[in-house]
PDB file of C-alpha atoms in Angstrom:
ATOM      1  CA  MET A 513      71.988  90.319  77.261  1.00 43.00           C
ATOM      2  CA  LEU A 514      73.471  86.879  76.973  1.00 45.00           C
ATOM      3  CA  TRP A 515      75.641  86.545  79.694  1.00 47.00           C
ATOM      4  CA  PRO A 516      73.228  87.022  82.599  1.00 48.00           C
ATOM      5  CA  SER A 517      70.845  84.718  81.009  1.00 51.00           C
ATOM      6  CA  LEU A 518      73.508  82.155  80.838  1.00 52.00           C
ATOM      7  CA  LEU A 519      74.071  82.359  84.749  1.00 54.00           C
ATOM      8  CA  SER A 520      70.489  82.919  85.714  1.00 53.00           C
ATOM      9  CA  ALA A 521      68.848  80.624  87.955  1.00 51.00           C
ATOM     10  CA  GLY A 522      65.809  78.908  86.503  1.00 50.00           C
ATOM     11  CA  VAL A 523      67.028  75.024  86.773  1.00 46.00           C
ATOM     12  CA  ALA A 524      64.799  73.193  89.256  1.00 42.00           C
ATOM     13  CA  GLN A 525      67.902  71.471  90.852  1.00 52.00           C
ATOM     14  CA  ALA A 526      71.374  71.900  89.435  1.00 66.00           C
ATOM     15  CA  ASN A 527      74.463  69.658  90.783  1.00 84.00           C
ATOM     16  CA  GLU A 528      75.056  69.968  94.363  1.00 88.00           C
ATOM     17  CA  ALA A 529      76.113  67.994  97.106  1.00 93.00           C
ATOM     18  CA  GLY A 530      75.369  64.055  96.902  1.00 92.00           C
ATOM     19  CA  ASP A 531      74.512  63.921  93.375  1.00 95.00           C
ATOM     20  CA  TRP A 532      76.048  61.380  90.486  1.00 97.00           C
ATOM     21  CA  VAL A 533      76.533  62.641  87.187  1.00 97.00           C
ATOM     22  CA  ALA A 534      77.135  60.465  84.048  1.00 97.00           C
ATOM     23  CA  GLN A 535      78.792  62.216  81.077  1.00 97.00           C
ATOM     24  CA  ALA A 536      79.327  60.716  77.632  1.00 98.00           C
ATOM     25  CA  GLY A 537      80.978  62.449  74.503  1.00 98.00           C
ATOM     26  CA  TRP A 538      84.312  62.991  72.642  1.00 97.00           C
ATOM     27  CA  PHE A 539      87.991  63.440  73.568  1.00 97.00           C
ATOM     28  CA  PHE A 540      90.408  65.247  71.287  1.00 97.00           C
ATOM     29  CA  ILE A 541      93.842  64.824  71.778  1.00 96.00           C
ATOM     30  CA  ALA A 542      96.600  66.564  70.544  1.00 95.00           C
ATOM     31  CA  PRO A 543     100.053  65.663  71.402  1.00 94.00           C
ATOM     32  CA  HIS A 544     102.562  68.422  71.586  1.00 90.00           C
ATOM     33  CA  GLU A 545     105.652  66.122  71.449  1.00 85.00           C
ATOM     34  CA  SER A 546     109.567  65.804  71.769  1.00 90.00           C
ATOM     35  CA  SER A 547     111.769  63.284  71.407  1.00 92.00           C
ATOM     36  CA  ASP A 548     115.427  62.093  72.214  1.00 91.00           C
ATOM     37  CA  PRO A 549     117.608  60.986  69.059  1.00 93.00           C
ATOM     38  CA  LEU A 550     117.302  57.057  68.952  1.00 93.00           C
ATOM     39  CA  ARG A 551     119.781  55.114  71.196  1.00 92.00           C
ATOM     40  CA  THR A 552     120.751  51.719  70.352  1.00 90.00           C
ATOM     41  CA  GLU A 553     122.311  48.897  72.148  1.00 89.00           C
ATOM     42  CA  LEU A 554     123.939  45.830  70.249  1.00 84.00           C
ATOM     43  CA  THR A 555     124.914  42.466  71.276  1.00 80.00           C
ATOM     44  CA  PRO A 556     128.338  42.351  71.308  1.00 76.00           C
ATOM     45  CA  THR A 557     130.029  39.506  68.844  1.00 65.00           C
ATOM     46  CA  ALA A 558     133.736  38.777  67.616  1.00 50.00           C
ATOM     47  CA  LEU A 559     132.888  39.802  64.066  1.00 52.00           C
ATOM     48  CA  GLY A 560     130.715  42.858  65.071  1.00 58.00           C
ATOM     49  CA  ALA A 561     133.875  43.892  66.767  1.00 58.00           C
ATOM     50  CA  LEU A 562     135.902  43.286  63.414  1.00 53.00           C
ATOM     51  CA  LEU A 563     133.531  45.474  61.451  1.00 57.00           C
ATOM     52  CA  GLY A 564     133.796  48.014  63.879  1.00 60.00           C
ATOM     53  CA  ILE A 565     130.400  48.018  65.157  1.00 64.00           C
ATOM     54  CA  GLY A 566     130.173  49.272  68.776  1.00 65.00           C
ATOM     55  CA  PRO A 567     128.129  47.832  71.755  1.00 76.00           C
ATOM     56  CA  GLU A 568     125.950  50.861  71.350  1.00 82.00           C
ATOM     57  CA  PHE A 569     125.446  54.230  69.489  1.00 85.00           C
ATOM     58  CA  GLU A 570     123.061  57.331  69.322  1.00 89.00           C
ATOM     59  CA  SER A 571     121.476  58.251  65.990  1.00 90.00           C
ATOM     60  CA  PRO A 572     121.590  61.948  65.519  1.00 91.00           C
ATOM     61  CA  GLY A 573     118.917  63.614  64.034  1.00 92.00           C
ATOM     62  CA  THR A 574     116.454  60.575  64.668  1.00 94.00           C
ATOM     63  CA  ALA A 575     113.116  61.733  66.207  1.00 92.00           C
ATOM     64  CA  ALA A 576     109.634  59.919  66.774  1.00 91.00           C
ATOM     65  CA  SER A 577     106.283  61.813  66.810  1.00 92.00           C
ATOM     66  CA  VAL A 578     102.744  60.815  67.332  1.00 93.00           C
ATOM     67  CA  ASP A 579      99.624  62.062  65.555  1.00 93.00           C
ATOM     68  CA  ARG A 580      96.587  63.420  66.871  1.00 94.00           C
ATOM     69  CA  SER A 581      93.577  61.061  67.763  1.00 95.00           C
ATOM     70  CA  ASP A 582      89.748  61.327  69.083  1.00 95.00           C
ATOM     71  CA  THR A 583      87.674  58.921  70.817  1.00 96.00           C
ATOM     72  CA  LEU A 584      84.683  58.261  72.670  1.00 97.00           C
ATOM     73  CA  ALA A 585      84.953  59.421  76.389  1.00 97.00           C
ATOM     74  CA  LEU A 586      82.727  58.085  79.032  1.00 97.00           C
ATOM     75  CA  THR A 587      83.016  59.672  82.522  1.00 97.00           C
ATOM     76  CA  LEU A 588      81.224  59.592  86.284  1.00 98.00           C
ATOM     77  CA  THR A 589      81.112  62.576  88.529  1.00 98.00           C
ATOM     78  CA  TYR A 590      80.361  62.229  92.387  1.00 98.00           C
ATOM     79  CA  PHE A 591      79.743  65.895  93.907  1.00 97.00           C
ATOM     80  CA  VAL A 592      81.259  65.702  97.352  1.00 97.00           C
ATOM     81  CA  THR A 593      79.871  69.235  98.158  1.00 97.00           C
ATOM     82  CA  ASP A 594      78.098  71.881  96.467  1.00 96.00           C
ATOM     83  CA  HIS A 595      81.334  72.869  94.705  1.00 97.00           C
ATOM     84  CA  LEU A 596      83.716  69.763  95.079  1.00 98.00           C
ATOM     85  CA  ALA A 597      83.279  66.755  92.807  1.00 98.00           C
ATOM     86  CA  ILE A 598      85.384  63.746  92.360  1.00 98.00           C
ATOM     87  CA  LYS A 599      85.429  62.414  88.532  1.00 98.00           C
ATOM     88  CA  ALA A 600      86.880  59.217  87.004  1.00 98.00           C
ATOM     89  CA  GLU A 601      87.185  59.387  83.292  1.00 97.00           C
ATOM     90  CA  GLY A 602      87.421  56.571  80.835  1.00 95.00           C
ATOM     91  CA  GLY A 603      86.114  55.580  77.543  1.00 93.00           C
ATOM     92  CA  ILE A 604      87.175  53.489  74.598  1.00 95.00           C
ATOM     93  CA  PRO A 605      91.046  53.854  74.154  1.00 95.00           C
ATOM     94  CA  ALA A 606      92.427  55.963  71.488  1.00 95.00           C
ATOM     95  CA  ARG A 607      94.358  54.506  68.322  1.00 95.00           C
ATOM     96  CA  PHE A 608      97.894  56.620  67.797  1.00 94.00           C
ATOM     97  CA  ASP A 609     100.006  56.325  64.909  1.00 95.00           C
ATOM     98  CA  LEU A 610     103.861  56.776  65.484  1.00 94.00           C
ATOM     99  CA  ARG A 611     105.942  58.118  62.860  1.00 94.00           C
ATOM    100  CA  GLY A 612     109.476  58.845  62.522  1.00 94.00           C
ATOM    101  CA  GLU A 613     112.468  60.459  60.753  1.00 94.00           C
ATOM    102  CA  GLY A 614     116.302  60.112  60.509  1.00 94.00           C
ATOM    103  CA  LEU A 615     118.694  57.230  59.957  1.00 91.00           C
ATOM    104  CA  VAL A 616     119.797  54.419  62.185  1.00 90.00           C
ATOM    105  CA  ARG A 617     123.053  53.550  61.702  1.00 83.00           C
ATOM    106  CA  PRO A 618     126.160  52.568  63.486  1.00 79.00           C
ATOM    107  CA  THR A 619     129.128  54.919  62.747  1.00 72.00           C
ATOM    108  CA  GLY A 620     132.323  53.808  61.150  1.00 67.00           C
ATOM    109  CA  PRO A 621     132.468  51.092  58.396  1.00 67.00           C
ATOM    110  CA  ALA A 622     129.542  49.219  59.685  1.00 65.00           C
ATOM    111  CA  GLY A 623     127.377  52.162  58.697  1.00 65.00           C
ATOM    112  CA  ALA A 624     127.031  50.860  55.268  1.00 68.00           C
ATOM    113  CA  LEU A 625     126.080  47.528  55.994  1.00 71.00           C
ATOM    114  CA  ILE A 626     123.682  48.232  58.778  1.00 79.00           C
ATOM    115  CA  GLY A 627     120.972  51.145  58.674  1.00 83.00           C
ATOM    116  CA  VAL A 628     117.246  51.916  58.598  1.00 91.00           C
ATOM    117  CA  ASP A 629     115.666  54.869  57.317  1.00 93.00           C
ATOM    118  CA  LEU A 630     112.892  55.871  60.006  1.00 94.00           C
ATOM    119  CA  GLY A 631     111.496  58.516  57.650  1.00 94.00           C
ATOM    120  CA  ALA A 632     110.910  56.686  54.471  1.00 95.00           C
ATOM    121  CA  PRO A 633     107.204  57.323  53.353  1.00 95.00           C
ATOM    122  CA  ALA A 634     106.964  53.611  52.968  1.00 95.00           C
ATOM    123  CA  ASN A 635     108.051  53.048  56.424  1.00 95.00           C
ATOM    124  CA  ASN A 636     105.466  55.403  57.995  1.00 96.00           C
ATOM    125  CA  PRO A 637     103.655  55.451  60.323  1.00 95.00           C
ATOM    126  CA  LEU A 638     106.340  53.244  61.963  1.00 95.00           C
ATOM    127  CA  ALA A 639     103.818  51.687  64.324  1.00 95.00           C
ATOM    128  CA  ARG A 640     100.087  51.774  65.820  1.00 95.00           C
ATOM    129  CA  ALA A 641      98.660  51.246  69.044  1.00 96.00           C
ATOM    130  CA  ARG A 642      95.840  51.748  71.579  1.00 96.00           C
ATOM    131  CA  GLN A 643      96.637  54.050  74.523  1.00 95.00           C
ATOM    132  CA  TRP A 644      94.518  53.436  77.938  1.00 96.00           C
ATOM    133  CA  SER A 645      94.281  56.460  80.267  1.00 95.00           C
ATOM    134  CA  PRO A 646      91.805  55.898  82.886  1.00 97.00           C
ATOM    135  CA  ALA A 647      91.991  59.160  84.930  1.00 98.00           C
ATOM    136  CA  LEU A 648      90.719  60.359  88.370  1.00 98.00           C
ATOM    137  CA  LEU A 649      90.373  63.926  89.259  1.00 98.00           C
ATOM    138  CA  LEU A 650      89.295  66.560  91.971  1.00 98.00           C
ATOM    139  CA  GLN A 651      87.540  69.482  90.650  1.00 98.00           C
ATOM    140  CA  TYR A 652      86.245  72.810  92.078  1.00 98.00           C
ATOM    141  CA  TYR A 653      83.034  74.448  90.638  1.00 97.00           C
ATOM    142  CA  PHE A 654      82.507  77.964  90.939  1.00 96.00           C
ATOM    143  CA  PHE A 655      79.370  79.818  91.950  1.00 94.00           C
ATOM    144  CA  GLU A 656      76.377  78.584  93.413  1.00 91.00           C
ATOM    145  CA  PRO A 657      74.830  75.180  92.280  1.00 90.00           C
ATOM    146  CA  GLN A 658      71.547  77.058  91.084  1.00 88.00           C
ATOM    147  CA  LEU A 659      73.256  78.735  88.435  1.00 92.00           C
ATOM    148  CA  ARG A 660      72.937  77.430  84.874  1.00 92.00           C
ATOM    149  CA  LEU A 661      76.668  78.082  84.019  1.00 95.00           C
ATOM    150  CA  ARG A 662      79.442  76.953  86.079  1.00 96.00           C
ATOM    151  CA  PRO A 663      83.427  77.258  85.546  1.00 97.00           C
ATOM    152  CA  PHE A 664      85.468  74.976  87.017  1.00 98.00           C
ATOM    153  CA  VAL A 665      89.190  73.691  87.798  1.00 98.00           C
ATOM    154  CA  GLY A 666      90.537  70.501  88.330  1.00 98.00           C
ATOM    155  CA  VAL A 667      93.498  68.398  89.328  1.00 98.00           C
ATOM    156  CA  GLY A 668      94.437  64.613  89.152  1.00 98.00           C
ATOM    157  CA  ALA A 669      96.237  61.893  87.827  1.00 98.00           C
ATOM    158  CA  THR A 670      96.440  59.404  85.055  1.00 97.00           C
ATOM    159  CA  TYR A 671      98.094  55.804  84.602  1.00 97.00           C
ATOM    160  CA  THR A 672      98.545  55.194  80.787  1.00 96.00           C
ATOM    161  CA  TRP A 673      99.760  51.927  79.161  1.00 96.00           C
ATOM    162  CA  PHE A 674      99.611  50.973  75.301  1.00 96.00           C
ATOM    163  CA  THR A 675      98.354  47.747  73.711  1.00 95.00           C
ATOM    164  CA  ASP A 676      97.763  46.204  70.472  1.00 94.00           C
ATOM    165  CA  ILE A 677     101.266  47.630  69.002  1.00 94.00           C
ATOM    166  CA  GLU A 678     101.510  46.871  65.613  1.00 94.00           C
ATOM    167  CA  LEU A 679     104.538  47.861  63.436  1.00 95.00           C
ATOM    168  CA  ASN A 680     104.067  48.698  59.828  1.00 96.00           C
ATOM    169  CA  PRO A 681     104.906  45.782  57.791  1.00 95.00           C
ATOM    170  CA  SER A 682     107.335  47.523  55.532  1.00 95.00           C
ATOM    171  CA  PHE A 683     109.308  49.120  58.490  1.00 95.00           C
ATOM    172  CA  ARG A 684     109.346  45.807  59.984  1.00 94.00           C
ATOM    173  CA  ASP A 685     110.832  44.040  56.849  1.00 94.00           C
ATOM    174  CA  GLU A 686     113.408  46.630  56.412  1.00 92.00           C
ATOM    175  CA  VAL A 687     114.351  46.400  60.247  1.00 92.00           C
ATOM    176  CA  GLN A 688     114.827  42.768  59.851  1.00 90.00           C
ATOM    177  CA  ARG A 689     116.569  42.788  56.200  1.00 88.00           C
ATOM    178  CA  ASN A 690     118.766  45.629  56.527  1.00 86.00           C
ATOM    179  CA  PHE A 691     119.367  45.666  60.276  1.00 84.00           C
ATOM    180  CA  GLY A 692     118.468  42.248  61.411  1.00 86.00           C
ATOM    181  CA  ALA A 693     120.104  39.866  59.024  1.00 86.00           C
ATOM    182  CA  PRO A 694     123.729  41.403  59.284  1.00 82.00           C
ATOM    183  CA  LEU A 695     123.481  41.231  62.661  1.00 83.00           C
ATOM    184  CA  ALA A 696     122.328  37.744  63.030  1.00 85.00           C
ATOM    185  CA  LEU A 697     125.417  36.800  60.548  1.00 81.00           C
ATOM    186  CA  ALA A 698     127.847  38.632  62.954  1.00 77.00           C
ATOM    187  CA  ALA A 699     126.259  36.645  66.216  1.00 78.00           C
ATOM    188  CA  GLY A 700     126.824  33.346  64.263  1.00 79.00           C
ATOM    189  CA  ALA A 701     122.827  32.961  63.910  1.00 80.00           C
ATOM    190  CA  PRO A 702     122.276  33.688  60.325  1.00 82.00           C
ATOM    191  CA  GLY A 703     118.654  33.391  59.089  1.00 84.00           C
ATOM    192  CA  PRO A 704     115.143  35.144  59.981  1.00 88.00           C
ATOM    193  CA  THR A 705     115.115  37.660  62.453  1.00 91.00           C
ATOM    194  CA  HIS A 706     112.158  38.938  64.610  1.00 91.00           C
ATOM    195  CA  ALA A 707     111.279  42.879  65.373  1.00 92.00           C
ATOM    196  CA  GLU A 708     109.036  43.880  68.534  1.00 92.00           C
ATOM    197  CA  ALA A 709     107.815  47.149  69.743  1.00 93.00           C
ATOM    198  CA  GLU A 710     106.625  48.136  73.091  1.00 93.00           C
ATOM    199  CA  SER A 711     106.099  51.258  75.030  1.00 94.00           C
ATOM    200  CA  SER A 712     106.550  51.892  78.647  1.00 95.00           C
ATOM    201  CA  PRO A 713     103.358  52.750  81.191  1.00 96.00           C
ATOM    202  CA  SER A 714     103.542  55.812  83.200  1.00 95.00           C
ATOM    203  CA  TRP A 715     101.814  57.740  85.629  1.00 96.00           C
ATOM    204  CA  ALA A 716     101.170  61.517  84.793  1.00 97.00           C
ATOM    205  CA  PRO A 717      99.281  64.445  86.390  1.00 98.00           C
ATOM    206  CA  ILE A 718      96.398  66.212  84.870  1.00 98.00           C
ATOM    207  CA  PHE A 719      95.585  69.875  85.076  1.00 98.00           C
ATOM    208  CA  ASN A 720      91.748  70.224  83.961  1.00 98.00           C
ATOM    209  CA  ALA A 721      89.739  73.530  83.408  1.00 98.00           C
ATOM    210  CA  GLY A 722      86.181  73.956  81.774  1.00 98.00           C
ATOM    211  CA  LEU A 723      82.424  74.812  82.064  1.00 97.00           C
ATOM    212  CA  ALA A 724      79.352  73.069  82.757  1.00 96.00           C
ATOM    213  CA  TYR A 725      76.182  74.164  81.376  1.00 95.00           C
ATOM    214  CA  ALA A 726      72.888  72.954  82.938  1.00 94.00           C
ATOM    215  CA  LEU A 727      70.210  72.290  80.187  1.00 93.00           C
ATOM    216  CA  GLY A 728      67.411  71.809  82.321  1.00 90.00           C
ATOM    217  CA  GLU A 729      66.819  69.881  85.541  1.00 89.00           C
ATOM    218  CA  ARG A 730      68.686  66.779  84.663  1.00 92.00           C
ATOM    219  CA  TRP A 731      70.688  67.304  81.332  1.00 95.00           C
ATOM    220  CA  GLY A 732      73.414  69.480  80.699  1.00 96.00           C
ATOM    221  CA  VAL A 733      76.725  69.809  78.630  1.00 97.00           C
ATOM    222  CA  LEU A 734      80.348  70.186  79.743  1.00 97.00           C
ATOM    223  CA  ALA A 735      83.522  71.423  77.931  1.00 98.00           C
ATOM    224  CA  SER A 736      86.759  71.266  79.188  1.00 98.00           C
ATOM    225  CA  VAL A 737      90.338  71.321  78.379  1.00 98.00           C
ATOM    226  CA  SER A 738      93.307  69.183  80.124  1.00 98.00           C
ATOM    227  CA  HIS A 739      97.036  69.372  80.127  1.00 97.00           C
ATOM    228  CA  VAL A 740      98.710  66.018  80.484  1.00 97.00           C
ATOM    229  CA  PRO A 741     102.732  66.019  81.011  1.00 96.00           C
ATOM    230  CA  LEU A 742     103.038  62.493  79.592  1.00 95.00           C
ATOM    231  CA  LYS A 743     106.087  60.747  78.446  1.00 93.00           C
ATOM    232  CA  THR A 744     106.760  56.936  77.478  1.00 94.00           C
ATOM    233  CA  THR A 745     109.941  55.209  76.373  1.00 94.00           C
ATOM    234  CA  SER A 746     109.193  53.364  72.804  1.00 93.00           C
ATOM    235  CA  THR A 747     111.558  50.472  72.056  1.00 94.00           C
ATOM    236  CA  ILE A 748     112.297  48.146  69.182  1.00 93.00           C
ATOM    237  CA  VAL A 749     113.844  44.709  70.075  1.00 93.00           C
ATOM    238  CA  LEU A 750     115.607  42.809  67.206  1.00 91.00           C
ATOM    239  CA  SER A 751     115.833  39.086  67.846  1.00 92.00           C
ATOM    240  CA  ALA A 752     117.664  35.967  65.832  1.00 89.00           C
ATOM    241  CA  ALA A 753     115.571  33.343  64.811  1.00 87.00           C
ATOM    242  CA  ASP A 754     116.762  31.205  68.140  1.00 84.00           C
ATOM    243  CA  GLY A 755     115.757  33.991  70.483  1.00 86.00           C
ATOM    244  CA  THR A 756     119.225  35.728  70.718  1.00 85.00           C
ATOM    245  CA  ARG A 757     118.663  39.402  71.143  1.00 88.00           C
ATOM    246  CA  LEU A 758     120.729  41.217  68.611  1.00 88.00           C
ATOM    247  CA  ALA A 759     119.499  45.102  69.264  1.00 88.00           C
ATOM    248  CA  ARG A 760     117.464  47.155  71.196  1.00 91.00           C
ATOM    249  CA  SER A 761     116.668  50.628  69.990  1.00 92.00           C
ATOM    250  CA  GLU A 762     114.851  53.582  72.395  1.00 94.00           C
ATOM    251  CA  THR A 763     113.955  56.724  72.251  1.00 94.00           C
ATOM    252  CA  THR A 764     112.030  58.878  75.120  1.00 94.00           C
ATOM    253  CA  ILE A 765     109.025  60.800  73.960  1.00 94.00           C
ATOM    254  CA  ASP A 766     107.514  63.747  75.600  1.00 94.00           C
ATOM    255  CA  LEU A 767     103.850  63.596  74.506  1.00 93.00           C
ATOM    256  CA  ASP A 768     102.482  66.390  76.520  1.00 94.00           C
ATOM    257  CA  PRO A 769      99.159  66.168  75.183  1.00 96.00           C
ATOM    258  CA  ILE A 770      96.150  68.909  75.019  1.00 97.00           C
ATOM    259  CA  VAL A 771      92.613  67.038  75.666  1.00 97.00           C
ATOM    260  CA  THR A 772      89.932  68.742  74.901  1.00 97.00           C
ATOM    261  CA  SER A 773      86.093  67.304  75.498  1.00 97.00           C
ATOM    262  CA  LEU A 774      82.805  68.010  74.641  1.00 98.00           C
ATOM    263  CA  LEU A 775      80.376  66.060  76.894  1.00 98.00           C
ATOM    264  CA  LEU A 776      76.500  65.468  77.217  1.00 97.00           C
ATOM    265  CA  SER A 777      75.956  64.965  80.979  1.00 97.00           C
ATOM    266  CA  TYR A 778      72.847  63.442  83.015  1.00 97.00           C
ATOM    267  CA  ARG A 779      72.330  64.379  86.662  1.00 94.00           C
ATOM    268  CA  PHE A 780      70.576  61.054  88.903  1.00 89.00           C
TER     269      PHE A 780
END
């Protein structure tokens, strides 16, 4: 039967206390996100008040989502005992696309003058960014170390931040033309405007489970799945040519990714 053969001993020396195990392979990251409607704060101006543009407004029906991604994974595990291991995870930062839907526009008469369509095909993806998520986990391996197949569970934490954030040129131009130009005029600073995006860093727990299979004395394969209750606040800041801040729009995105991995391991 297959199951007993998978569990059977026969590895000269499997992972046990004192072992270091290096692993390389692939992470597949599938966000299961939800987001709040976009909320916008405007710099108050006399002309803006005359046009009925309030200091802040929410845009019902707007939302943001993040595409799936995959990347190279590099990890290192140290077995404190035959069953307890500490694992550090890293690799090449994954690149994600941020997509949007809905209209951003103030209420009242100003809505006819100021607005951006987040869902327009030409505007999507709205932005791209790289996600850095180094992680540290404590894992428990079941069964004895001499067995080929060992399931495990783990818990840990990750600190996530984003770099190389790039706005879609079409989206950036629409924001600066349809949103920035009227606001700059109302602020008494007519002329070119500048849009910049950022995402907040955050800590998040990790819940992990998987299977490790020894191919031989030193080589093995490992498959796992992790849930990361991660959230971030995405922000777009719009400024006039002289640096005056005109508007700040933000939304909180619950990313909640499911991360699956397939790794080749080497014990030393």
